[in-house]
JSON list of C-alpha atoms in Angstrom, two decimals:
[
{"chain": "A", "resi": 1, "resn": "UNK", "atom": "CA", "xyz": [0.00, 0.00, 0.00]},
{"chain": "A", "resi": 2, "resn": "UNK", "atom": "CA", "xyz": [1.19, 3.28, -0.40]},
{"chain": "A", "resi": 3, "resn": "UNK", "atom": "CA", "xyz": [2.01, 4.27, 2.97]},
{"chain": "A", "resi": 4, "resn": "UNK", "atom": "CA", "xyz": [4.44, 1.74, 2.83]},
{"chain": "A", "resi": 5, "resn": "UNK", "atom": "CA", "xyz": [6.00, 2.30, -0.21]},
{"chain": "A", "resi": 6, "resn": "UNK", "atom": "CA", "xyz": [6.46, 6.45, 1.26]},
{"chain": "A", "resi": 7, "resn": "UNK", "atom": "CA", "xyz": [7.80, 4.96, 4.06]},
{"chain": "A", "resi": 8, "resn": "UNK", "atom": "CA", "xyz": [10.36, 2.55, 2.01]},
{"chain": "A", "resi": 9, "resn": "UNK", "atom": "CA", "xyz": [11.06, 5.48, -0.11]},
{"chain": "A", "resi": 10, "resn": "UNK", "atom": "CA", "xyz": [12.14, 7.92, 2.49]},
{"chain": "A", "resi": 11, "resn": "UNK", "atom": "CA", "xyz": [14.03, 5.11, 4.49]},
{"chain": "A", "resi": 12, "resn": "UNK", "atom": "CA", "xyz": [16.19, 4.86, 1.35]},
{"chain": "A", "resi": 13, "resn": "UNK", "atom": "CA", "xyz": [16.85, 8.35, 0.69]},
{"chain": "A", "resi": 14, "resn": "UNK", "atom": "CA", "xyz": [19.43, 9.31, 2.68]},
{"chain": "A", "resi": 15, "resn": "UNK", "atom": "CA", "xyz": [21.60, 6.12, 0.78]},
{"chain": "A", "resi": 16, "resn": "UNK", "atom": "CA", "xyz": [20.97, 7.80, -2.68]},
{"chain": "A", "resi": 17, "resn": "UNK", "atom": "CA", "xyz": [21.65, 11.42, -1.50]},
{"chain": "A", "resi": 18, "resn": "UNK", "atom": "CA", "xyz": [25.02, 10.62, 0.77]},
{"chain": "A", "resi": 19, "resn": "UNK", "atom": "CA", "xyz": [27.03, 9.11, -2.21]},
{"chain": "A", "resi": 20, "resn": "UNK", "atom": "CA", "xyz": [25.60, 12.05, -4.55]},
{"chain": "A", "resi": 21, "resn": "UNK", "atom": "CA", "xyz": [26.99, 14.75, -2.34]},
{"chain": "A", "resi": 22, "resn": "UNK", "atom": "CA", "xyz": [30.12, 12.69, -1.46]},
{"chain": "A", "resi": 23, "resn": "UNK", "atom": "CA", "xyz": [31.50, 11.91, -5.11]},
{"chain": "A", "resi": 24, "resn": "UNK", "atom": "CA", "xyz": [29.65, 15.74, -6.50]},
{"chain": "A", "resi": 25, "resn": "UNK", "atom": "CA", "xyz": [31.72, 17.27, -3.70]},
{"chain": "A", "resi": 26, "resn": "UNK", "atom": "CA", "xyz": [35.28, 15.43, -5.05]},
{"chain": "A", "resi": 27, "resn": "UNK", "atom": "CA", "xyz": [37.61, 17.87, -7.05]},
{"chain": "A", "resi": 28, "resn": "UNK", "atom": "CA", "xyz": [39.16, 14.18, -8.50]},
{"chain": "A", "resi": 29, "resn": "UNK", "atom": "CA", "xyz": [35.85, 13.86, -9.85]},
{"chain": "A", "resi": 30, "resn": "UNK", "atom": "CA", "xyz": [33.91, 16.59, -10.55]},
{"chain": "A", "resi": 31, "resn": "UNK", "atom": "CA", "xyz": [37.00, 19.15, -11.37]},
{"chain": "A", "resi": 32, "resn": "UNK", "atom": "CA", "xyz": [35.73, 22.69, -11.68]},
{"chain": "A", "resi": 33, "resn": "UNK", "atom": "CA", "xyz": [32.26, 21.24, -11.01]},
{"chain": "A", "resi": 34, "resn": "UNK", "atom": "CA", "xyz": [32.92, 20.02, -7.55]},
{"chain": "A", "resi": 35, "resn": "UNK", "atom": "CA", "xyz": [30.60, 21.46, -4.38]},
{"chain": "A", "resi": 36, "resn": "UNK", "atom": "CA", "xyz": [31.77, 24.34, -2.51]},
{"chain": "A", "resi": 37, "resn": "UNK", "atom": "CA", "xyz": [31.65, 24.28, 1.47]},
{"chain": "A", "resi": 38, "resn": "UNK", "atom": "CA", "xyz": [28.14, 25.49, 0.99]},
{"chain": "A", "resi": 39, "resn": "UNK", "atom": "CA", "xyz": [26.49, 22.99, -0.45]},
{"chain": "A", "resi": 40, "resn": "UNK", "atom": "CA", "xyz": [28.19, 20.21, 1.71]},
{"chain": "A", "resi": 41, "resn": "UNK", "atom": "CA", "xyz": [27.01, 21.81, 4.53]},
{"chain": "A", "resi": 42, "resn": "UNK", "atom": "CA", "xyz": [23.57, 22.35, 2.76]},
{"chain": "A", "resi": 43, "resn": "UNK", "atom": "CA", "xyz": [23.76, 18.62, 1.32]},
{"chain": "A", "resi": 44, "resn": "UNK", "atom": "CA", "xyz": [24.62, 17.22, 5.16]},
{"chain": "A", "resi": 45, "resn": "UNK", "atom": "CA", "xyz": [22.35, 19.41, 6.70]},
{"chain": "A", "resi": 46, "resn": "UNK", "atom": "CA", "xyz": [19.26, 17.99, 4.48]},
{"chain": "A", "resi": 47, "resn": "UNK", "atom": "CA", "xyz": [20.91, 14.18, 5.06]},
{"chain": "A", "resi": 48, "resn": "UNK", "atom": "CA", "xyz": [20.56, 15.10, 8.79]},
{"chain": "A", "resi": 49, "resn": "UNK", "atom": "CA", "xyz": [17.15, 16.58, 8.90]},
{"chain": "A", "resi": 50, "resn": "UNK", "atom": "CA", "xyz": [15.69, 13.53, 6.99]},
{"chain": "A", "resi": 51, "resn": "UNK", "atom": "CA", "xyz": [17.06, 10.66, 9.20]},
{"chain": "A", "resi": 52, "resn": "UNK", "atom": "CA", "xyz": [15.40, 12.56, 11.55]},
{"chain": "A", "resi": 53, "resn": "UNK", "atom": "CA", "xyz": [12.20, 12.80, 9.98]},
{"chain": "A", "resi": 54, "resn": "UNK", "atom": "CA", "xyz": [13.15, 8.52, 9.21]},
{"chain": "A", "resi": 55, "resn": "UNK", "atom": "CA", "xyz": [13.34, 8.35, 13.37]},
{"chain": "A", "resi": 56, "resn": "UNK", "atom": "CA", "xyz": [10.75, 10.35, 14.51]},
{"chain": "A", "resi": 57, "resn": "UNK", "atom": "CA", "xyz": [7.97, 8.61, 12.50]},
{"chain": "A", "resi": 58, "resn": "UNK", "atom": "CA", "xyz": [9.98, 5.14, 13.81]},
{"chain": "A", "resi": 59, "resn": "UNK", "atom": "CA", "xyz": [9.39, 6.12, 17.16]},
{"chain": "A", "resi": 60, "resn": "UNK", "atom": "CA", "xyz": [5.75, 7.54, 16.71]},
{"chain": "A", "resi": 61, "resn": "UNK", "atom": "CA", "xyz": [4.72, 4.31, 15.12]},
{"chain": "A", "resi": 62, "resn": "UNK", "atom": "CA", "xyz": [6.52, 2.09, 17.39]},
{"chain": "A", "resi": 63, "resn": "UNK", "atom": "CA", "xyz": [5.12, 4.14, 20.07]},
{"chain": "A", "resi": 64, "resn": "UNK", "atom": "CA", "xyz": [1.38, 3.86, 19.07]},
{"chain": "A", "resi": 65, "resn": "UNK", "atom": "CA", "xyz": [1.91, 0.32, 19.02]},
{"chain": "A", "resi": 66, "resn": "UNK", "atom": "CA", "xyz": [2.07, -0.64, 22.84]},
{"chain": "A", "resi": 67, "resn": "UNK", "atom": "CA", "xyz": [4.63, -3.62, 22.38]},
{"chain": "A", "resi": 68, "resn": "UNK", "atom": "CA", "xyz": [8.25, -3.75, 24.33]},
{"chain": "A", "resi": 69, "resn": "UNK", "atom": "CA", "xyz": [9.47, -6.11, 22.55]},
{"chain": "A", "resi": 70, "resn": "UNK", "atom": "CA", "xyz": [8.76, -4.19, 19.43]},
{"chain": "A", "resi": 71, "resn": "UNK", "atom": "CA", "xyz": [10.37, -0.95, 21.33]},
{"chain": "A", "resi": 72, "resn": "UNK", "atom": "CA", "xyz": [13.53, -2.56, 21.52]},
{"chain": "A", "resi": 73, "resn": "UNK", "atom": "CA", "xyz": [13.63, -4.50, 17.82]},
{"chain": "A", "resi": 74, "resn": "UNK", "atom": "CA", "xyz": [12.57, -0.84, 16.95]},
{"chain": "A", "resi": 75, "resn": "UNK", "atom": "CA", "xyz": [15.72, 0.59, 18.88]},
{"chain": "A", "resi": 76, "resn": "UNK", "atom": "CA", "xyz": [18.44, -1.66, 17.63]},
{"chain": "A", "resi": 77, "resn": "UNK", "atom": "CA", "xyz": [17.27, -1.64, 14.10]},
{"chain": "A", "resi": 78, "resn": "UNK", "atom": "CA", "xyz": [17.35, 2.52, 14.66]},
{"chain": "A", "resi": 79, "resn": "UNK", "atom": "CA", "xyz": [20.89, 2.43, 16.17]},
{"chain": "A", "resi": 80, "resn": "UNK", "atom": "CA", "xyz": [22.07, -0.20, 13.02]},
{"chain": "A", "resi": 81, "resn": "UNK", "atom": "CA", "xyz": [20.24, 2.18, 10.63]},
{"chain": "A", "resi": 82, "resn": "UNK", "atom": "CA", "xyz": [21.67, 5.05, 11.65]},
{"chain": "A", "resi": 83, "resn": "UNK", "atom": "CA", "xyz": [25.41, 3.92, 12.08]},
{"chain": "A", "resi": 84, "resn": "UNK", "atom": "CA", "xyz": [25.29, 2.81, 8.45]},
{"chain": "A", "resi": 85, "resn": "UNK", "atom": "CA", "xyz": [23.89, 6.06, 7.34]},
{"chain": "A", "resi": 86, "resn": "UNK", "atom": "CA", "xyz": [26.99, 7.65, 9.62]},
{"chain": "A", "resi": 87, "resn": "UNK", "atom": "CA", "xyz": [29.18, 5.31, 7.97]},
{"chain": "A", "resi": 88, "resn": "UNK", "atom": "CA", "xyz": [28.56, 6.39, 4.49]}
]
């Protein structure tokens, strides 16, 4: 349904955009098209804001659910989510 596939979509996101800013922001790559301090800052600022628009609808719907045991499945898949986006 398409809640789901919103939800897929937007968990997903910040993998497409972190490798887009990282290799646009390369002077090896790019050469006088590279990213100025600017837009990294823009680029990681956007990343940032929309793993936390990925958490807080985590939370909210883990939340609403009344489980523990899906608190903490929802917790350590967060913390492995979000240490793979830091990774990248």
């Amino acid at each position: 349904h398409s809640s789901s596939l919103s939800v897929s979509c937007l968990l997903q996101l910040p993998f497409a955009l972190i490798p887009v800013l990282t290799f646009t922001s390369l002077p090896s790559v790019m050469h006088d098209f590279a990213n100025g301090l600017f837009w990294k800052v823009a680029g990681g600022l956007l990343i940032l804001l929309i793993c936390c628009i990925n958490m807080y609808f985590v939370v909210a719907y883990v939340m609403s659910l009344h489980n523990l045991g899906l608190y903490i499945g929802a917790a350590v898949l967060s913390v492995i989510y979000l240490s793979f986006v830091a990774y990248l």
